PDB file of C-alpha atoms in Angstrom:
ATOM      1  CA  UNK A   1       9.776 -29.312  -1.996  1.00 42.00           C
ATOM      2  CA  UNK A   2       6.421 -27.291  -1.241  1.00 43.00           C
ATOM      3  CA  UNK A   3       7.074 -27.738   2.057  1.00 42.00           C
ATOM      4  CA  UNK A   4      10.308 -26.212   2.285  1.00 44.00           C
ATOM      5  CA  UNK A   5       9.499 -23.381  -0.487  1.00 41.00           C
ATOM      6  CA  UNK A   6       6.506 -22.397   2.128  1.00 40.00           C
ATOM      7  CA  UNK A   7       8.671 -22.621   5.229  1.00 38.00           C
ATOM      8  CA  UNK A   8      11.373 -20.282   3.524  1.00 45.00           C
ATOM      9  CA  UNK A   9       8.751 -17.714   3.027  1.00 40.00           C
ATOM     10  CA  UNK A  10       7.232 -17.905   6.435  1.00 40.00           C
ATOM     11  CA  UNK A  11      10.632 -17.477   7.847  1.00 40.00           C
ATOM     12  CA  UNK A  12      11.430 -14.303   5.547  1.00 42.00           C
ATOM     13  CA  UNK A  13       8.215 -12.550   6.370  1.00 44.00           C
ATOM     14  CA  UNK A  14       8.166 -11.740   9.856  1.00 46.00           C
ATOM     15  CA  UNK A  15      10.347  -8.945   9.361  1.00 47.00           C
ATOM     16  CA  UNK A  16       7.225  -7.047   9.533  1.00 51.00           C
ATOM     17  CA  UNK A  17       6.766  -5.886  13.044  1.00 46.00           C
ATOM     18  CA  UNK A  18       2.906  -5.876  13.903  1.00 42.00           C
ATOM     19  CA  UNK A  19       2.214  -5.519  17.929  1.00 41.00           C
ATOM     20  CA  UNK A  20       1.333  -8.690  19.526  1.00 38.00           C
ATOM     21  CA  UNK A  21      -0.216  -9.875  16.264  1.00 39.00           C
ATOM     22  CA  UNK A  22       1.851 -13.199  14.382  1.00 33.00           C
ATOM     23  CA  UNK A  23       1.560 -14.144  10.326  1.00 33.00           C
ATOM     24  CA  UNK A  24      -0.517 -16.346   9.960  1.00 36.00           C
ATOM     25  CA  UNK A  25       0.686 -19.557   8.676  1.00 36.00           C
ATOM     26  CA  UNK A  26       1.239 -20.153   5.149  1.00 35.00           C
ATOM     27  CA  UNK A  27       1.394 -23.378   4.933  1.00 36.00           C
ATOM     28  CA  UNK A  28      -2.337 -23.747   5.975  1.00 39.00           C
ATOM     29  CA  UNK A  29      -3.590 -20.737   3.802  1.00 45.00           C
ATOM     30  CA  UNK A  30      -1.128 -21.537   0.932  1.00 74.00           C
ATOM     31  CA  UNK A  31      -1.943 -17.836  -0.502  1.00 91.00           C
ATOM     32  CA  UNK A  32       0.196 -15.618  -2.122  1.00 96.00           C
ATOM     33  CA  UNK A  33       1.416 -12.298  -0.660  1.00 96.00           C
ATOM     34  CA  UNK A  34       0.303  -8.929  -1.600  1.00 97.00           C
ATOM     35  CA  UNK A  35       1.959  -5.843  -0.543  1.00 97.00           C
ATOM     36  CA  UNK A  36       0.212  -3.106   0.117  1.00 98.00           C
ATOM     37  CA  UNK A  37       1.534   0.360  -0.177  1.00 98.00           C
ATOM     38  CA  UNK A  38      -0.139   3.290   1.968  1.00 98.00           C
ATOM     39  CA  UNK A  39       0.540   7.124   1.445  1.00 97.00           C
ATOM     40  CA  UNK A  40      -1.302   8.067  -1.827  1.00 96.00           C
ATOM     41  CA  UNK A  41      -2.625   4.315  -2.723  1.00 97.00           C
ATOM     42  CA  UNK A  42      -4.835   3.651   0.044  1.00 97.00           C
ATOM     43  CA  UNK A  43      -5.226   7.031   2.085  1.00 97.00           C
ATOM     44  CA  UNK A  44      -4.406  10.657   0.952  1.00 95.00           C
ATOM     45  CA  UNK A  45      -2.186  12.868   3.753  1.00 95.00           C
ATOM     46  CA  UNK A  46      -2.985  16.965   2.843  1.00 89.00           C
ATOM     47  CA  UNK A  47       0.602  18.577   2.957  1.00 77.00           C
ATOM     48  CA  UNK A  48      -1.112  22.139   2.339  1.00 66.00           C
ATOM     49  CA  UNK A  49      -4.275  24.213   3.490  1.00 66.00           C
ATOM     50  CA  UNK A  50      -5.393  25.028   0.184  1.00 62.00           C
ATOM     51  CA  UNK A  51      -5.764  21.496  -1.361  1.00 63.00           C
ATOM     52  CA  UNK A  52      -6.974  20.307   1.762  1.00 68.00           C
ATOM     53  CA  UNK A  53      -9.901  23.306   1.766  1.00 67.00           C
ATOM     54  CA  UNK A  54     -10.161  22.451  -2.034  1.00 65.00           C
ATOM     55  CA  UNK A  55     -11.093  18.998  -1.039  1.00 67.00           C
ATOM     56  CA  UNK A  56     -12.263  19.198   2.579  1.00 70.00           C
ATOM     57  CA  UNK A  57     -13.853  22.470   3.025  1.00 62.00           C
ATOM     58  CA  UNK A  58     -16.467  22.267   0.747  1.00 60.00           C
ATOM     59  CA  UNK A  59     -18.466  19.268   2.294  1.00 65.00           C
ATOM     60  CA  UNK A  60     -16.540  16.396  -0.104  1.00 77.00           C
ATOM     61  CA  UNK A  61     -15.861  14.736   3.120  1.00 84.00           C
ATOM     62  CA  UNK A  62     -17.999  13.786   6.290  1.00 82.00           C
ATOM     63  CA  UNK A  63     -16.400  13.929   9.700  1.00 80.00           C
ATOM     64  CA  UNK A  64     -16.468  10.210  10.302  1.00 81.00           C
ATOM     65  CA  UNK A  65     -14.343  10.335   6.928  1.00 88.00           C
ATOM     66  CA  UNK A  66     -11.885  12.510   8.125  1.00 91.00           C
ATOM     67  CA  UNK A  67      -8.859  11.478  10.595  1.00 94.00           C
ATOM     68  CA  UNK A  68      -7.333  14.844  12.267  1.00 91.00           C
ATOM     69  CA  UNK A  69      -3.997  13.967  14.487  1.00 93.00           C
ATOM     70  CA  UNK A  70      -0.797  15.839  15.636  1.00 92.00           C
ATOM     71  CA  UNK A  71       2.838  14.259  16.567  1.00 92.00           C
ATOM     72  CA  UNK A  72       5.503  15.754  18.142  1.00 88.00           C
ATOM     73  CA  UNK A  73       8.074  17.651  16.532  1.00 71.00           C
ATOM     74  CA  UNK A  74      11.484  15.689  14.869  1.00 67.00           C
ATOM     75  CA  UNK A  75      14.623  17.226  13.467  1.00 53.00           C
ATOM     76  CA  UNK A  76      13.007  16.883   9.787  1.00 61.00           C
ATOM     77  CA  UNK A  77      10.412  19.413  10.895  1.00 54.00           C
ATOM     78  CA  UNK A  78      12.944  22.164  13.217  1.00 60.00           C
ATOM     79  CA  UNK A  79      11.138  20.712  16.537  1.00 67.00           C
ATOM     80  CA  UNK A  80       7.557  21.837  15.323  1.00 77.00           C
ATOM     81  CA  UNK A  81       4.383  19.921  15.985  1.00 85.00           C
ATOM     82  CA  UNK A  82       3.258  18.137  12.899  1.00 87.00           C
ATOM     83  CA  UNK A  83      -0.332  18.332  12.025  1.00 89.00           C
ATOM     84  CA  UNK A  84      -1.906  15.573  10.237  1.00 92.00           C
ATOM     85  CA  UNK A  85      -5.169  15.765   8.084  1.00 92.00           C
ATOM     86  CA  UNK A  86      -6.268  11.993   6.576  1.00 95.00           C
ATOM     87  CA  UNK A  87      -8.718  10.939   4.076  1.00 95.00           C
ATOM     88  CA  UNK A  88      -9.355   7.328   2.502  1.00 94.00           C
ATOM     89  CA  UNK A  89      -9.228   6.353  -0.819  1.00 95.00           C
ATOM     90  CA  UNK A  90     -13.035   5.588  -2.162  1.00 93.00           C
ATOM     91  CA  UNK A  91     -13.420   1.679  -2.155  1.00 94.00           C
ATOM     92  CA  UNK A  92     -10.063   0.884  -0.559  1.00 95.00           C
ATOM     93  CA  UNK A  93     -10.889  -0.679   2.317  1.00 94.00           C
ATOM     94  CA  UNK A  94     -13.806  -2.961   0.711  1.00 93.00           C
ATOM     95  CA  UNK A  95     -10.933  -3.953  -1.773  1.00 95.00           C
ATOM     96  CA  UNK A  96      -8.948  -5.030   0.701  1.00 95.00           C
ATOM     97  CA  UNK A  97     -11.730  -7.167   2.791  1.00 94.00           C
ATOM     98  CA  UNK A  98     -12.114  -8.724  -0.794  1.00 94.00           C
ATOM     99  CA  UNK A  99      -8.785  -9.730  -1.377  1.00 95.00           C
ATOM    100  CA  UNK A 100      -8.248 -11.182   1.916  1.00 94.00           C
ATOM    101  CA  UNK A 101     -10.017 -15.010   1.271  1.00 93.00           C
ATOM    102  CA  UNK A 102      -7.036 -14.775  -2.281  1.00 96.00           C
ATOM    103  CA  UNK A 103      -4.040 -13.265  -0.301  1.00 97.00           C
ATOM    104  CA  UNK A 104      -2.004 -12.651   2.599  1.00 95.00           C
ATOM    105  CA  UNK A 105      -1.942  -9.151   2.750  1.00 96.00           C
ATOM    106  CA  UNK A 106       0.400  -6.964   4.647  1.00 96.00           C
ATOM    107  CA  UNK A 107       0.906  -3.217   4.381  1.00 97.00           C
ATOM    108  CA  UNK A 108       4.171  -1.770   3.174  1.00 97.00           C
ATOM    109  CA  UNK A 109       4.886   1.913   3.797  1.00 97.00           C
ATOM    110  CA  UNK A 110       7.889   4.531   3.056  1.00 96.00           C
ATOM    111  CA  UNK A 111       6.301   6.688   5.803  1.00 96.00           C
ATOM    112  CA  UNK A 112       7.875   6.525   9.575  1.00 94.00           C
ATOM    113  CA  UNK A 113       5.884   4.220  12.216  1.00 95.00           C
ATOM    114  CA  UNK A 114       4.947   6.856  14.333  1.00 95.00           C
ATOM    115  CA  UNK A 115       2.429   8.382  11.416  1.00 96.00           C
ATOM    116  CA  UNK A 116       2.062   4.996   9.770  1.00 97.00           C
ATOM    117  CA  UNK A 117       0.224   3.432  12.812  1.00 97.00           C
ATOM    118  CA  UNK A 118      -1.881   6.362  13.507  1.00 97.00           C
ATOM    119  CA  UNK A 119      -3.768   6.467  10.423  1.00 97.00           C
ATOM    120  CA  UNK A 120      -3.514   2.182   9.655  1.00 97.00           C
ATOM    121  CA  UNK A 121      -4.990   1.669  13.379  1.00 97.00           C
ATOM    122  CA  UNK A 122      -7.843   4.065  12.278  1.00 96.00           C
ATOM    123  CA  UNK A 123      -8.183   2.167   8.884  1.00 96.00           C
ATOM    124  CA  UNK A 124      -9.151  -1.328  10.787  1.00 95.00           C
ATOM    125  CA  UNK A 125     -10.778   0.940  13.341  1.00 91.00           C
ATOM    126  CA  UNK A 126     -14.263   0.176  12.166  1.00 80.00           C
ATOM    127  CA  UNK A 127     -14.407  -3.368  10.472  1.00 81.00           C
ATOM    128  CA  UNK A 128     -11.236  -4.855  12.078  1.00 86.00           C
ATOM    129  CA  UNK A 129      -7.668  -6.329  11.232  1.00 89.00           C
ATOM    130  CA  UNK A 130      -6.929  -5.537   7.128  1.00 92.00           C
ATOM    131  CA  UNK A 131      -3.235  -6.369   7.474  1.00 95.00           C
ATOM    132  CA  UNK A 132      -1.583  -9.744   8.439  1.00 92.00           C
ATOM    133  CA  UNK A 133       1.589  -7.238   9.513  1.00 93.00           C
ATOM    134  CA  UNK A 134       2.800  -3.929   8.899  1.00 95.00           C
ATOM    135  CA  UNK A 135       6.177  -2.547   7.187  1.00 95.00           C
ATOM    136  CA  UNK A 136       7.443   1.045   7.886  1.00 96.00           C
ATOM    137  CA  UNK A 137      10.656   3.008   6.268  1.00 95.00           C
ATOM    138  CA  UNK A 138      13.184   0.915   8.428  1.00 95.00           C
ATOM    139  CA  UNK A 139      12.309  -1.884   6.430  1.00 95.00           C
ATOM    140  CA  UNK A 140      12.745  -0.236   3.108  1.00 96.00           C
ATOM    141  CA  UNK A 141      16.416   0.296   1.704  1.00 95.00           C
ATOM    142  CA  UNK A 142      17.431   4.189   1.915  1.00 95.00           C
ATOM    143  CA  UNK A 143      18.838   5.811  -1.927  1.00 93.00           C
ATOM    144  CA  UNK A 144      19.981   8.984  -2.855  1.00 91.00           C
ATOM    145  CA  UNK A 145      17.438  11.022  -5.309  1.00 87.00           C
ATOM    146  CA  UNK A 146      18.626  13.010  -8.167  1.00 86.00           C
ATOM    147  CA  UNK A 147      17.476  16.136  -6.227  1.00 87.00           C
ATOM    148  CA  UNK A 148      19.692  15.390  -3.345  1.00 85.00           C
ATOM    149  CA  UNK A 149      17.011  14.259  -1.387  1.00 87.00           C
ATOM    150  CA  UNK A 150      16.366  10.208  -0.188  1.00 90.00           C
ATOM    151  CA  UNK A 151      14.401   7.621  -1.498  1.00 92.00           C
ATOM    152  CA  UNK A 152      13.137   4.182   0.043  1.00 96.00           C
ATOM    153  CA  UNK A 153      12.843   1.217  -2.078  1.00 96.00           C
ATOM    154  CA  UNK A 154      10.772  -1.851  -1.346  1.00 97.00           C
ATOM    155  CA  UNK A 155      13.365  -4.696  -1.970  1.00 96.00           C
ATOM    156  CA  UNK A 156      11.433  -7.776  -2.159  1.00 95.00           C
ATOM    157  CA  UNK A 157      14.074 -10.210  -3.072  1.00 93.00           C
ATOM    158  CA  UNK A 158      15.693  -8.715   0.100  1.00 91.00           C
ATOM    159  CA  UNK A 159      13.156  -9.347   2.175  1.00 89.00           C
ATOM    160  CA  UNK A 160      11.364 -12.816   0.950  1.00 87.00           C
ATOM    161  CA  UNK A 161      14.294 -14.492  -1.117  1.00 89.00           C
ATOM    162  CA  UNK A 162      14.738 -14.138  -5.197  1.00 90.00           C
ATOM    163  CA  UNK A 163      13.144 -17.708  -5.251  1.00 90.00           C
ATOM    164  CA  UNK A 164       9.860 -16.362  -3.710  1.00 92.00           C
ATOM    165  CA  UNK A 165       9.373 -13.677  -6.056  1.00 95.00           C
ATOM    166  CA  UNK A 166       7.085 -15.174  -7.993  1.00 95.00           C
ATOM    167  CA  UNK A 167       4.492 -15.754  -4.950  1.00 95.00           C
ATOM    168  CA  UNK A 168       4.414 -11.655  -4.094  1.00 96.00           C
ATOM    169  CA  UNK A 169       2.843  -8.869  -5.623  1.00 97.00           C
ATOM    170  CA  UNK A 170       3.159  -5.008  -4.501  1.00 98.00           C
ATOM    171  CA  UNK A 171       0.051  -2.522  -4.802  1.00 97.00           C
ATOM    172  CA  UNK A 172       1.989   0.861  -4.832  1.00 97.00           C
ATOM    173  CA  UNK A 173       1.306   4.208  -6.594  1.00 95.00           C
ATOM    174  CA  UNK A 174       5.050   5.143  -6.708  1.00 94.00           C
ATOM    175  CA  UNK A 175       6.901   3.466  -9.635  1.00 91.00           C
ATOM    176  CA  UNK A 176      10.043   4.138  -8.176  1.00 92.00           C
ATOM    177  CA  UNK A 177       9.609   2.149  -5.090  1.00 94.00           C
ATOM    178  CA  UNK A 178      10.331  -1.199  -6.462  1.00 93.00           C
ATOM    179  CA  UNK A 179      14.331  -2.226  -7.562  1.00 94.00           C
ATOM    180  CA  UNK A 180      14.714  -2.371 -11.658  1.00 92.00           C
ATOM    181  CA  UNK A 181      14.669  -6.202 -11.563  1.00 93.00           C
ATOM    182  CA  UNK A 182      11.245  -6.275  -9.545  1.00 95.00           C
ATOM    183  CA  UNK A 183       9.550  -4.487 -11.950  1.00 94.00           C
ATOM    184  CA  UNK A 184       7.279  -7.195 -12.774  1.00 96.00           C
ATOM    185  CA  UNK A 185       6.361  -7.709  -9.070  1.00 97.00           C
ATOM    186  CA  UNK A 186       4.448  -4.530  -8.824  1.00 96.00           C
ATOM    187  CA  UNK A 187       0.784  -3.794  -9.612  1.00 96.00           C
ATOM    188  CA  UNK A 188       0.556   0.020 -10.495  1.00 95.00           C
ATOM    189  CA  UNK A 189      -2.085   2.528  -9.430  1.00 95.00           C
ATOM    190  CA  UNK A 190      -2.833   6.408  -9.931  1.00 93.00           C
ATOM    191  CA  UNK A 191      -1.804   8.404  -7.592  1.00 94.00           C
ATOM    192  CA  UNK A 192      -4.611   9.599  -4.741  1.00 94.00           C
ATOM    193  CA  UNK A 193      -4.831  13.433  -4.112  1.00 89.00           C
ATOM    194  CA  UNK A 194      -7.265  13.059  -1.790  1.00 90.00           C
ATOM    195  CA  UNK A 195     -10.565  13.561  -4.249  1.00 89.00           C
ATOM    196  CA  UNK A 196     -13.699  11.904  -2.771  1.00 89.00           C
ATOM    197  CA  UNK A 197     -14.477  11.508  -6.442  1.00 89.00           C
ATOM    198  CA  UNK A 198     -11.410   9.092  -7.219  1.00 92.00           C
ATOM    199  CA  UNK A 199     -12.741   5.870  -8.815  1.00 92.00           C
ATOM    200  CA  UNK A 200      -9.706   4.015  -9.350  1.00 92.00           C
ATOM    201  CA  UNK A 201     -10.967   1.105  -7.167  1.00 94.00           C
ATOM    202  CA  UNK A 202     -14.404   1.480  -8.002  1.00 89.00           C
ATOM    203  CA  UNK A 203     -14.908   1.252 -12.125  1.00 73.00           C
ATOM    204  CA  UNK A 204     -15.666  -2.246 -13.161  1.00 57.00           C
ATOM    205  CA  UNK A 205     -14.048  -3.666 -10.262  1.00 69.00           C
ATOM    206  CA  UNK A 206     -10.609  -3.690 -12.418  1.00 86.00           C
ATOM    207  CA  UNK A 207      -8.411  -4.145  -9.774  1.00 93.00           C
ATOM    208  CA  UNK A 208     -10.551  -6.863  -7.653  1.00 94.00           C
ATOM    209  CA  UNK A 209     -10.788  -9.078 -10.762  1.00 93.00           C
ATOM    210  CA  UNK A 210      -7.039  -8.735 -11.467  1.00 94.00           C
ATOM    211  CA  UNK A 211      -5.829  -9.673  -8.335  1.00 96.00           C
ATOM    212  CA  UNK A 212      -7.791 -12.471  -7.721  1.00 96.00           C
ATOM    213  CA  UNK A 213      -7.362 -14.022 -11.072  1.00 96.00           C
ATOM    214  CA  UNK A 214      -3.515 -13.483 -10.542  1.00 97.00           C
ATOM    215  CA  UNK A 215      -3.957 -14.944  -6.994  1.00 97.00           C
ATOM    216  CA  UNK A 216      -4.937 -18.338  -9.111  1.00 96.00           C
ATOM    217  CA  UNK A 217      -1.505 -18.483 -10.941  1.00 96.00           C
ATOM    218  CA  UNK A 218       1.424 -20.584 -10.247  1.00 94.00           C
ATOM    219  CA  UNK A 219       3.468 -17.240 -10.525  1.00 96.00           C
ATOM    220  CA  UNK A 220       0.847 -13.912  -9.801  1.00 97.00           C
ATOM    221  CA  UNK A 221       3.896 -11.642 -11.525  1.00 97.00           C
ATOM    222  CA  UNK A 222       2.260 -13.464 -15.055  1.00 97.00           C
ATOM    223  CA  UNK A 223      -1.670 -12.088 -14.143  1.00 96.00           C
ATOM    224  CA  UNK A 224      -0.434  -8.226 -14.387  1.00 95.00           C
ATOM    225  CA  UNK A 225      -0.511  -7.763 -17.833  1.00 92.00           C
ATOM    226  CA  UNK A 226       1.753  -5.530 -20.048  1.00 91.00           C
ATOM    227  CA  UNK A 227      -1.603  -3.762 -21.284  1.00 91.00           C
ATOM    228  CA  UNK A 228      -3.005  -2.925 -17.916  1.00 92.00           C
ATOM    229  CA  UNK A 229       0.607  -1.274 -16.796  1.00 91.00           C
ATOM    230  CA  UNK A 230       0.518   0.522 -20.218  1.00 89.00           C
ATOM    231  CA  UNK A 231      -3.505   2.039 -18.979  1.00 88.00           C
ATOM    232  CA  UNK A 232      -2.059   2.848 -15.762  1.00 89.00           C
ATOM    233  CA  UNK A 233       0.781   4.477 -17.022  1.00 85.00           C
ATOM    234  CA  UNK A 234      -0.996   6.737 -19.514  1.00 86.00           C
ATOM    235  CA  UNK A 235      -3.451   7.479 -16.247  1.00 84.00           C
ATOM    236  CA  UNK A 236      -0.633   8.659 -14.278  1.00 79.00           C
ATOM    237  CA  UNK A 237       0.597  10.897 -17.092  1.00 76.00           C
ATOM    238  CA  UNK A 238      -2.616  12.821 -17.762  1.00 73.00           C
ATOM    239  CA  UNK A 239      -3.906  12.727 -13.995  1.00 64.00           C
ATOM    240  CA  UNK A 240      -0.914  13.298 -11.772  1.00 53.00           C
ATOM    241  CA  UNK A 241      -1.410  16.392  -9.205  1.00 42.00           C
ATOM    242  CA  UNK A 242       0.925  18.578  -8.091  1.00 41.00           C
ATOM    243  CA  UNK A 243       0.094  18.454  -4.388  1.00 41.00           C
ATOM    244  CA  UNK A 244       0.848  15.033  -3.881  1.00 45.00           C
ATOM    245  CA  UNK A 245       3.708  14.496  -2.163  1.00 39.00           C
ATOM    246  CA  UNK A 246       5.621  11.350  -0.533  1.00 39.00           C
ATOM    247  CA  UNK A 247       5.951  11.484   3.223  1.00 37.00           C
TER     248      UNK A 247
END
């Protein structure tokens, strides 16, 4: 029964294309899966010059802590070249490395592949691979939003199967990225908007302790308590910054 369960997960997680890297057998690892969002969770990409000037222009970040790149224009940009300036969330990379002993970690972003790969390659440049695989906007479920735009749901059950929901968590700053019936799979985190003093992954190592404890449970969802969700909800209400705009 256990082997059938693990094989079922293994056959469902290969939807994340990741160059030539293959996913390690969960039958060997027997670890739960942690899916991690990218924008405003691990990194921030500045969308306007003023917020970039405030966070970078006064020397908060050194040059090696900043990624700058451009991509060819597309229909969304009206054919104009897109330029990006990206910074890492303090403590994010160390947290991922610390959790690798306890989880199979996969990144799942609602961003497009060309942009995401530039950022993820940079994140993995210094200390080597962080993620078993990568998922992109094409792996999400598009849904219309109330303002006439488009949102992207990360439907875990559609990718991993409903029977496996108890072995998967999603670390994501966007509370609307999960379907209503998968809220218990989400691990909430406040938006990272480029502030070098952001301490979400640093203070008291809260996330590390919480996620390690959850990894030891048969159903990892039970490790993310209502008290913790309320704490992050209250932080979000106080700290949400207007310039944080999802890609």
